[in-house]
Tab-separated table of C-alpha atoms in Angstrom:
chain	number	residue	atom	x	y	z
A	3	MET	CA	-0.313	0.057	-0.279
A	4	MET	CA	1.895	3.355	-1.148
A	5	ALA	CA	1.227	6.541	0.714
A	6	ALA	CA	-0.496	8.773	-0.473
A	7	ARG	CA	1.345	11.866	-2.929
A	8	VAL	CA	0.834	15.915	-2.331
A	9	GLU	CA	-0.307	16.522	-5.765
A	10	LYS	CA	-1.104	20.083	-4.973
A	11	PHE	CA	-1.145	22.845	-2.004
A	12	PHE	CA	-3.277	25.130	-0.709
A	13	THR	CA	-2.278	27.792	1.591
A	14	SER	CA	-4.952	29.230	3.850
A	15	LEU	CA	-4.489	32.706	5.389
A	16	ASP	CA	-7.832	34.046	7.850
A	17	ILE	CA	-6.576	37.404	9.520
A	18	GLY	CA	-8.691	37.366	12.497
A	19	SER	CA	-9.122	40.869	14.814
A	20	SER	CA	-8.148	38.389	17.533
A	21	LYS	CA	-5.686	36.769	15.220
A	22	ILE	CA	-4.014	35.542	12.687
A	23	THR	CA	-4.367	31.538	11.625
A	24	ALA	CA	-2.345	30.522	9.028
A	25	MET	CA	-3.040	26.237	6.719
A	26	ILE	CA	-1.474	24.689	4.354
A	27	ALA	CA	-3.384	21.499	3.107
A	28	GLY	CA	-2.450	19.153	0.242
A	29	ARG	CA	-4.982	18.065	-2.353
A	30	MET	CA	-3.862	14.025	-1.941
A	31	ASP	CA	-3.618	11.737	-4.963
A	32	ASN	CA	-6.659	10.041	-3.471
A	33	GLY	CA	-8.340	12.776	-4.044
A	34	GLU	CA	-8.703	13.785	-0.222
A	35	LEU	CA	-7.685	17.396	0.600
A	36	THR	CA	-5.707	16.716	3.893
A	37	VAL	CA	-4.367	19.594	6.910
A	38	LEU	CA	-0.381	19.300	6.322
A	39	GLY	CA	0.361	22.095	8.900
A	40	THR	CA	-0.457	25.428	10.923
A	41	GLY	CA	0.139	28.232	11.626
A	42	GLN	CA	-0.980	31.027	14.819
A	43	ARG	CA	-0.166	34.190	15.656
A	44	ALA	CA	-2.102	36.651	18.145
A	45	SER	CA	-3.656	40.089	15.779
A	46	LYS	CA	-1.716	42.749	17.242
A	47	GLY	CA	-2.435	45.300	14.495
A	48	VAL	CA	-6.538	44.609	13.449
A	49	LYS	CA	-9.393	47.113	14.808
A	50	ARG	CA	-13.452	44.865	14.086
A	51	GLY	CA	-12.060	43.411	10.347
A	52	TYR	CA	-9.633	46.035	9.614
A	53	ILE	CA	-5.944	46.489	9.201
A	54	ALA	CA	-4.865	49.529	11.798
A	55	ASP	CA	-1.601	48.719	11.817
A	56	THR	CA	0.190	46.914	8.062
A	57	GLU	CA	3.959	46.517	9.727
A	58	THR	CA	2.420	44.636	12.649
A	59	THR	CA	0.067	42.863	10.456
A	60	GLU	CA	2.889	42.169	8.068
A	61	LEU	CA	4.938	40.802	11.178
A	62	ASP	CA	2.762	38.588	12.368
A	63	VAL	CA	1.081	37.016	8.945
A	64	ARG	CA	5.624	36.461	8.447
A	65	ASP	CA	5.206	34.200	11.327
A	66	ALA	CA	1.757	32.568	11.272
A	67	VAL	CA	2.129	31.403	7.679
A	68	GLU	CA	6.293	29.973	8.449
A	69	GLN	CA	4.781	28.577	11.655
A	70	ALA	CA	2.795	26.431	9.033
A	71	GLU	CA	5.284	25.544	6.798
A	72	ARG	CA	7.599	24.341	9.495
A	73	ILE	CA	5.241	22.181	10.120
A	74	ALA	CA	4.352	20.766	7.223
A	75	GLY	CA	8.006	21.431	6.296
A	76	THR	CA	7.651	23.039	2.285
A	77	ASN	CA	7.375	26.472	1.527
A	78	ILE	CA	4.937	28.276	-0.378
A	79	ASP	CA	4.015	31.203	-2.258
A	80	ASP	CA	0.422	31.835	-2.783
A	81	VAL	CA	-2.434	32.682	-0.444
A	82	TRP	CA	-5.522	32.782	-0.359
A	83	VAL	CA	-7.158	34.921	1.921
A	84	SER	CA	-10.455	35.556	3.864
A	85	PHE	CA	-12.219	39.098	4.629
A	86	SER	CA	-14.837	39.771	7.563
A	87	ALA	CA	-15.345	43.775	7.062
A	88	GLY	CA	-14.961	46.104	4.406
A	89	GLY	CA	-19.147	46.600	4.732
A	90	LEU	CA	-20.009	43.688	2.580
A	91	THR	CA	-23.043	43.309	0.763
A	92	SER	CA	-24.400	41.114	-1.948
A	93	MET	CA	-26.614	41.500	-4.247
A	94	LEU	CA	-28.389	39.007	-7.745
A	95	THR	CA	-28.521	40.165	-10.963
A	96	SER	CA	-30.137	37.946	-14.262
A	97	VAL	CA	-29.017	38.502	-17.685
A	98	GLU	CA	-31.225	36.315	-20.490
A	99	THR	CA	-30.073	35.863	-24.424
A	100	GLU	CA	-32.544	34.909	-27.552
A	101	LEU	CA	-31.186	31.032	-28.600
A	102	GLY	CA	-34.083	30.626	-31.410
A	103	GLY	CA	-33.941	26.427	-30.320
A	104	HIS	CA	-30.904	25.519	-30.775
A	105	ARG	CA	-27.996	23.048	-28.729
A	106	VAL	CA	-26.769	25.439	-26.321
A	107	GLU	CA	-22.835	25.191	-27.115
A	108	GLN	CA	-20.058	26.591	-24.368
A	109	ASP	CA	-19.728	29.636	-26.856
A	110	ASP	CA	-23.129	30.732	-26.099
A	111	ILE	CA	-22.299	30.631	-22.118
A	112	ASP	CA	-19.512	32.219	-22.411
A	113	LEU	CA	-21.520	35.766	-23.978
A	114	LEU	CA	-24.141	35.129	-21.468
A	115	LEU	CA	-21.804	35.473	-18.619
A	116	ASP	CA	-19.812	38.469	-20.344
A	117	ALA	CA	-22.950	40.565	-20.699
A	118	GLY	CA	-23.636	39.121	-16.896
A	119	ARG	CA	-20.395	41.302	-16.181
A	120	ASN	CA	-21.135	43.485	-18.147
A	121	SER	CA	-24.912	44.161	-16.003
A	122	ILE	CA	-22.659	45.018	-12.341
A	123	ASP	CA	-23.438	48.725	-11.147
A	124	PRO	CA	-20.633	48.057	-8.086
A	125	LYS	CA	-21.764	51.516	-7.082
A	126	GLY	CA	-18.259	52.708	-6.318
A	127	LYS	CA	-17.629	49.726	-4.141
A	128	MET	CA	-15.445	46.876	-5.038
A	129	VAL	CA	-15.639	43.316	-6.863
A	130	LEU	CA	-14.902	40.150	-4.660
A	131	HIS	CA	-16.645	37.589	-6.034
A	132	ALA	CA	-19.376	37.217	-9.085
A	133	GLN	CA	-21.051	34.022	-9.403
A	134	PRO	CA	-22.572	32.303	-12.002
A	135	ALA	CA	-24.974	30.817	-10.109
A	136	LEU	CA	-28.107	29.061	-11.398
A	137	TYR	CA	-28.759	28.911	-14.664
A	138	THR	CA	-32.689	29.224	-16.876
A	139	LEU	CA	-34.554	28.134	-19.752
A	140	ASP	CA	-37.244	29.019	-21.540
A	141	GLY	CA	-37.763	30.185	-18.222
A	142	LEU	CA	-37.150	27.497	-16.357
A	143	ASN	CA	-34.784	28.137	-13.168
A	144	GLY	CA	-32.839	25.727	-11.488
A	145	VAL	CA	-30.750	24.767	-14.354
A	146	LYS	CA	-26.863	23.779	-13.386
A	147	LYS	CA	-25.633	22.682	-16.808
A	148	PRO	CA	-27.473	24.418	-19.576
A	149	LYS	CA	-24.632	23.037	-22.488
A	150	GLY	CA	-26.190	19.764	-24.632
A	151	LEU	CA	-29.962	21.376	-24.228
A	152	HIS	CA	-32.189	23.124	-26.262
A	153	ALA	CA	-33.770	26.344	-25.810
A	154	ASP	CA	-35.305	29.627	-27.564
A	155	ARG	CA	-33.831	31.753	-24.677
A	156	LEU	CA	-31.354	31.102	-22.242
A	157	GLY	CA	-30.743	33.410	-18.755
A	158	VAL	CA	-28.459	33.062	-15.812
A	159	ASP	CA	-27.538	34.059	-12.215
A	160	ILE	CA	-25.473	36.286	-11.580
A	161	HIS	CA	-24.030	36.815	-7.272
A	162	VAL	CA	-21.642	39.892	-6.259
A	163	ILE	CA	-19.949	40.111	-3.690
A	164	LEU	CA	-19.157	43.823	-3.057
A	165	ALA	CA	-16.915	45.178	-0.064
A	166	ASP	CA	-15.383	48.776	0.633
A	167	GLY	CA	-12.321	49.151	-1.869
A	168	SER	CA	-9.879	50.696	0.819
A	169	PRO	CA	-10.119	48.117	3.285
A	170	VAL	CA	-9.289	44.881	1.383
A	171	ARG	CA	-6.236	46.538	-0.588
A	172	ASN	CA	-5.313	47.027	2.767
A	173	ILE	CA	-5.526	43.565	3.545
A	174	ASP	CA	-3.262	42.324	0.394
A	175	MET	CA	-0.810	45.043	0.588
A	176	SER	CA	-0.268	43.742	4.205
A	177	VAL	CA	-0.187	40.065	2.269
A	178	ARG	CA	2.297	40.792	-0.044
A	179	GLY	CA	4.696	42.956	2.515
A	180	ALA	CA	4.989	39.553	4.184
A	181	HIS	CA	5.965	38.131	0.241
A	182	LEU	CA	3.751	35.967	-0.400
A	183	ASN	CA	1.457	35.871	-3.264
A	184	VAL	CA	-2.687	36.773	-3.085
A	185	ARG	CA	-4.244	33.823	-5.206
A	186	SER	CA	-7.443	35.114	-3.962
A	187	ILE	CA	-9.380	37.349	-1.719
A	188	VAL	CA	-12.398	35.398	-0.336
A	189	ALA	CA	-15.483	36.775	1.696
A	190	SER	CA	-15.304	35.086	4.773
A	191	PRO	CA	-18.956	33.499	4.918
A	192	ILE	CA	-18.419	32.264	1.108
A	193	ALA	CA	-15.179	30.557	2.839
A	194	ALA	CA	-16.986	29.552	6.358
A	195	GLY	CA	-20.275	28.078	5.028
A	196	MET	CA	-18.388	25.194	2.147
A	197	ALA	CA	-16.833	23.907	5.982
A	198	CYS	CA	-19.769	24.370	8.382
A	199	LEU	CA	-22.516	23.533	5.389
A	200	THR	CA	-23.713	20.342	3.491
A	201	LYS	CA	-24.722	20.948	0.443
A	202	GLU	CA	-28.072	20.214	1.569
A	203	GLU	CA	-28.068	23.029	3.784
A	204	ARG	CA	-26.726	24.987	1.585
A	205	GLU	CA	-29.664	24.325	-1.217
A	206	LEU	CA	-32.644	24.158	0.906
A	207	GLY	CA	-32.066	27.184	2.876
A	208	VAL	CA	-29.493	28.617	6.021
A	209	ALA	CA	-28.575	30.693	8.051
A	210	LEU	CA	-24.980	31.582	8.618
A	211	VAL	CA	-23.936	33.468	11.930
A	212	GLU	CA	-20.729	34.092	12.208
A	213	LEU	CA	-19.398	35.015	15.469
A	214	GLY	CA	-15.996	36.834	15.057
A	215	ALA	CA	-14.002	38.698	17.035
A	216	GLU	CA	-14.908	42.538	16.923
A	217	VAL	CA	-17.088	41.710	13.388
A	218	THR	CA	-19.681	39.056	13.452
A	219	ASN	CA	-21.648	38.488	9.671
A	220	VAL	CA	-24.850	37.003	9.238
A	221	SER	CA	-25.958	35.630	5.730
A	222	LEU	CA	-28.627	33.000	4.249
A	223	PHE	CA	-27.375	30.936	1.970
A	224	ALA	CA	-30.621	29.554	-0.568
A	225	GLY	CA	-30.573	27.028	-4.032
A	226	GLY	CA	-26.628	26.702	-3.198
A	227	MET	CA	-25.479	30.075	-3.128
A	228	LEU	CA	-25.184	32.655	-0.671
A	229	VAL	CA	-28.452	35.645	-1.302
A	230	GLY	CA	-27.805	37.952	1.577
A	231	LEU	CA	-25.589	39.175	3.979
A	232	THR	CA	-25.038	42.219	6.134
A	233	THR	CA	-21.336	42.804	8.970
A	234	LEU	CA	-22.470	43.386	12.211
A	235	PRO	CA	-19.649	45.481	14.358
A	236	TYR	CA	-19.556	43.429	17.245
A	237	GLY	CA	-18.359	40.465	18.343
A	238	ALA	CA	-17.243	37.943	20.933
A	239	ALA	CA	-14.323	40.405	22.637
A	240	ASP	CA	-17.117	43.298	23.619
A	241	ILE	CA	-18.304	40.058	25.946
A	242	THR	CA	-14.393	39.965	27.651
A	243	ASP	CA	-14.036	43.725	27.299
A	244	ASP	CA	-17.278	44.377	29.695
A	245	ILE	CA	-15.997	41.242	32.086
A	246	ALA	CA	-12.565	42.521	31.909
A	247	SER	CA	-14.690	46.234	32.789
A	248	ALA	CA	-17.420	45.158	35.479
A	249	PHE	CA	-14.746	43.220	37.444
A	250	GLY	CA	-11.774	45.499	37.305
A	251	LEU	CA	-9.570	42.629	35.413
A	252	ARG	CA	-6.766	43.260	32.249
A	253	ARG	CA	-8.438	41.332	29.578
A	254	ALA	CA	-6.392	38.021	29.438
A	255	GLN	CA	-7.654	37.677	32.456
A	256	ALA	CA	-11.583	38.204	31.648
A	257	GLU	CA	-10.670	36.245	28.131
A	258	ARG	CA	-9.441	33.128	30.001
A	259	ILE	CA	-12.847	33.522	32.900
A	260	LYS	CA	-14.910	33.651	30.114
A	261	CYS	CA	-13.330	30.423	28.563
A	262	PHE	CA	-13.329	28.496	31.895
A	263	PHE	CA	-15.951	29.456	33.941
A	264	GLY	CA	-18.544	31.029	31.557
A	265	SER	CA	-21.638	30.267	29.822
A	266	ALA	CA	-24.347	31.489	27.859
A	267	THR	CA	-27.403	29.613	29.800
A	268	THR	CA	-27.892	30.313	33.657
A	269	SER	CA	-28.268	27.305	36.168
A	270	PRO	CA	-29.192	27.131	39.553
A	271	ARG	CA	-26.052	25.468	40.892
A	272	ASP	CA	-24.690	28.678	39.749
A	273	ASN	CA	-24.855	31.016	42.754
A	274	HIS	CA	-22.796	28.419	44.742
A	275	ASP	CA	-19.640	28.034	42.084
A	276	MET	CA	-17.620	30.748	43.534
A	277	ILE	CA	-14.627	32.405	41.057
A	278	ASP	CA	-11.446	33.273	42.128
A	279	LEU	CA	-10.546	36.771	41.065
A	280	GLU	CA	-6.508	37.856	41.591
A	281	LEU	CA	-6.890	41.678	41.348
A	282	GLU	CA	-3.260	42.973	39.758
A	283	ASN	CA	-3.837	46.719	42.049
A	284	GLY	CA	-3.977	44.778	45.369
A	285	THR	CA	-3.343	46.287	49.147
A	286	GLU	CA	0.435	46.038	49.664
A	287	GLU	CA	0.867	42.580	52.048
A	288	GLY	CA	-0.232	40.145	49.226
A	289	ASP	CA	-3.209	41.231	45.883
A	290	GLU	CA	-6.200	40.299	47.755
A	291	ILE	CA	-8.740	37.624	46.340
A	292	VAL	CA	-11.504	38.618	45.312
A	293	ARG	CA	-13.843	35.938	45.055
A	294	ILE	CA	-17.573	36.441	42.874
A	295	THR	CA	-20.078	34.056	42.162
A	296	ARG	CA	-20.694	32.332	38.513
A	297	ALA	CA	-23.628	34.160	38.136
A	298	GLN	CA	-22.376	37.678	38.571
A	299	LEU	CA	-20.416	36.813	35.756
A	300	ILE	CA	-22.900	34.771	33.617
A	301	ALA	CA	-25.158	38.814	34.104
A	302	VAL	CA	-22.569	40.338	32.549
A	303	ILE	CA	-22.326	38.170	29.732
A	304	ARG	CA	-26.143	37.708	28.980
A	305	GLN	CA	-26.590	41.315	29.250
A	306	ARG	CA	-23.807	41.600	25.517
A	307	LEU	CA	-25.471	38.756	24.778
A	308	ASP	CA	-28.940	39.820	24.400
A	309	HIS	CA	-27.866	43.226	22.808
A	310	LEU	CA	-25.681	40.517	19.586
A	311	ILE	CA	-28.356	37.982	19.519
A	312	GLY	CA	-30.426	40.714	19.159
A	313	GLU	CA	-29.270	42.846	15.502
A	314	ILE	CA	-28.591	38.356	14.637
A	315	GLY	CA	-32.564	38.278	14.985
A	316	ARG	CA	-32.871	41.860	13.093
A	317	SER	CA	-30.750	41.094	10.305
A	318	LEU	CA	-32.479	37.716	9.825
A	319	LYS	CA	-35.803	39.224	8.959
A	320	GLU	CA	-34.026	42.247	7.093
A	321	LEU	CA	-32.232	39.370	5.220
A	322	GLY	CA	-35.680	37.831	4.936
A	323	PHE	CA	-35.018	34.802	6.575
A	324	VAL	CA	-38.490	34.434	7.895
A	325	GLY	CA	-41.181	31.426	7.725
A	326	PRO	CA	-41.358	28.166	8.325
A	327	VAL	CA	-39.527	27.500	12.185
A	328	SER	CA	-38.047	24.595	10.671
A	329	ARG	CA	-35.520	26.803	8.911
A	330	GLN	CA	-31.986	26.965	10.575
A	331	VAL	CA	-28.673	29.114	11.575
A	332	VAL	CA	-26.227	27.491	11.909
A	333	LEU	CA	-22.979	29.292	14.594
A	334	THR	CA	-19.279	29.849	14.214
A	335	GLY	CA	-16.551	31.700	14.287
A	336	GLY	CA	-14.402	31.859	17.989
A	337	GLY	CA	-17.875	33.282	20.084
A	338	ALA	CA	-20.037	30.051	19.238
A	339	GLU	CA	-17.469	28.479	21.319
A	340	LEU	CA	-18.858	30.094	24.744
A	341	LYS	CA	-20.228	27.042	26.171
A	342	GLY	CA	-24.550	26.873	26.005
A	343	ILE	CA	-24.936	29.475	22.816
A	344	ALA	CA	-26.237	27.716	20.971
A	345	ASP	CA	-29.124	26.663	23.596
A	346	TYR	CA	-29.683	30.185	24.342
A	347	ALA	CA	-29.467	31.670	20.781
A	348	GLN	CA	-32.153	28.818	19.968
A	349	SER	CA	-34.886	30.033	22.557
A	350	ALA	CA	-33.692	34.173	21.660
A	351	LEU	CA	-34.189	33.201	17.836
A	352	GLY	CA	-36.676	30.697	17.632
A	353	ARG	CA	-35.015	29.062	15.201
A	354	THR	CA	-33.275	25.325	15.764
A	355	VAL	CA	-29.309	26.382	15.963
A	356	LYS	CA	-26.147	24.882	15.894
A	357	ILE	CA	-23.121	24.809	15.863
A	358	GLY	CA	-21.181	24.869	12.210
A	359	ARG	CA	-17.851	23.135	13.236
A	360	PRO	CA	-15.319	22.645	10.207
A	361	MET	CA	-15.785	19.204	7.470
A	362	GLY	CA	-14.123	17.746	4.331
A	363	LEU	CA	-10.690	17.635	5.470
A	364	THR	CA	-8.750	14.990	7.318
A	365	ALA	CA	-5.576	15.695	9.690
A	366	LEU	CA	-7.405	18.578	10.991
A	367	PRO	CA	-5.659	18.791	14.234
A	368	GLU	CA	-8.204	18.735	18.069
A	369	ALA	CA	-6.890	22.182	18.517
A	370	HIS	CA	-8.624	24.006	15.131
A	371	SER	CA	-11.783	21.183	14.270
A	372	GLY	CA	-13.774	23.267	16.754
A	373	PRO	CA	-16.206	26.720	15.018
A	374	ALA	CA	-12.390	29.424	15.571
A	375	PHE	CA	-11.194	27.232	12.877
A	376	ALA	CA	-14.309	27.666	10.272
A	377	GLY	CA	-13.590	30.317	7.545
A	378	LEU	CA	-9.743	28.541	7.713
A	379	ALA	CA	-11.192	25.205	6.441
A	380	GLY	CA	-13.640	27.228	4.192
A	381	LEU	CA	-10.631	28.958	2.144
A	382	ALA	CA	-8.665	25.740	2.008
A	383	LEU	CA	-11.821	23.990	0.466
A	384	TYR	CA	-12.768	26.575	-1.445
A	385	ALA	CA	-8.646	26.927	-2.904
A	386	SER	CA	-9.096	23.305	-4.178
A	387	GLN	CA	-12.961	23.538	-5.902
A	388	ASP	CA	-12.025	26.575	-7.347
A	389	PRO	CA	-14.936	27.523	-8.246
A	390	VAL	CA	-16.154	30.247	-11.507
A	391	ASP	CA	-14.935	33.573	-10.789
A	392	LEU	CA	-16.589	35.861	-13.861
A	393	ARG	CA	-13.849	38.131	-12.669
A	394	SER	CA	-11.381	35.513	-14.389
A	395	LEU	CA	-12.870	34.881	-17.200
A	396	ALA	CA	-12.700	38.892	-18.280
A	397	SER	CA	-9.302	38.824	-20.118
A	398	ALA	CA	-10.271	35.309	-22.085
A	399	ARG	CA	-13.463	36.374	-23.432
A	400	GLN	CA	-12.746	39.944	-24.173
A	401	ASN	CA	-11.053	39.606	-27.239
A	402	VAL	CA	-12.662	36.593	-29.213
A	403	HIS	CA	-16.083	38.130	-28.703
A	404	ARG	CA	-16.308	42.291	-30.622
A	405	TYR	CA	-19.561	42.547	-30.588
A	406	GLY	CA	-22.187	46.055	-30.138
A	407	GLY	CA	-21.720	48.284	-27.779
A	408	SER	CA	-17.774	47.223	-27.108
A	409	ALA	CA	-16.502	50.085	-26.687
A	410	VAL	CA	-18.992	50.458	-23.631
A	411	PHE	CA	-18.570	46.184	-22.700
A	412	GLY	CA	-13.655	47.812	-22.196
A	413	ARG	CA	-14.814	50.682	-20.401
A	414	LEU	CA	-17.294	49.147	-18.634
A	415	MET	CA	-14.170	45.631	-18.274
A	416	SER	CA	-11.532	48.106	-17.313
A	417	ALA	CA	-14.179	50.231	-14.951
A	418	ILE	CA	-14.718	46.502	-13.167
A	419	ARG	CA	-10.845	45.860	-13.173
A	420	GLY	CA	-9.909	48.741	-11.497
A	421	ASN	CA	-12.431	48.519	-9.336
A	422	PHE	CA	-10.564	45.025	-8.055
């Protein structure tokens, strides 16, 4: 029995507000995607998902990637980077063309996609993704592969994700400053959705809530694609800050207490469970130990959670996530590691809630198998599947089809490329 060999490497890089993580995965000759190495650094130059200090971020990125390289025993150049801030928004646009009853050829599809890309109005934002979702044949929706079928009219729905340009450019600059080549910048909900939603969930409709340290992304999937998206400027680090200020602790200590003793749900024992807090500014003769009950800690956590889950509920309503109760919400991201958060969110939102953990990768280290690493794992999956993006088709097709309004088309193409 021969050991599986690596055919191709994929490196994902997640630049978050609390940590920067890197993962090197390999597609093996047996078809599996295997984790070969991971690296992690505290993120000191990122605030609410935005890069606030380029030099610090470059060094942290370099360290995280080098750590992953050492474990994987290989050097890499190309990385896929996730992006979670910067006013992410999504929209759907659709175009249709007349075929006159003949069979759909690849050229027809390419022309249609050209027209589709032509129809995107980024409204001053940067196009992060423009992906053909589903085709329509003579008004019949939901066709995945139209090639070879006969039709009078062929249409396509294109899913577009837009972001504010400057924050994306800053991420790009920081990664290139760490001497790495950015293959693609991927909207974090797309990556996380790949890792922790099943194909069926993405088809039938599901909400994905990524609770990051300082940013929460609420996204909707249906018909196999992301159809709606809202970014909230809050996260799990706000809970830590509340604990720190309520009990006069340092952040690191507040984080530790939150992880060990914190919970989103209460129990009768909370009034009897005591937690010792060692305060920095103790009295002269030895630091004094202050004790609080677990109930006091949970009261602080719950106050912030009530606000956060309330905002998430409002976002779901605005995105149109209403209707049958069977619809479920998947919670992922580092904030989803808080004890009892699924039960709490389930009763607060009145929907089925489960925790999303990364799937689809072999040899994922135990430490990286929780919801905090869904985005990182999803990036590797995304890279390995190499989905069609209309922007990458641009230069290839542009010289081939010179049809009416090519000047406008050329202008638009350079505008979209300039925007990116």
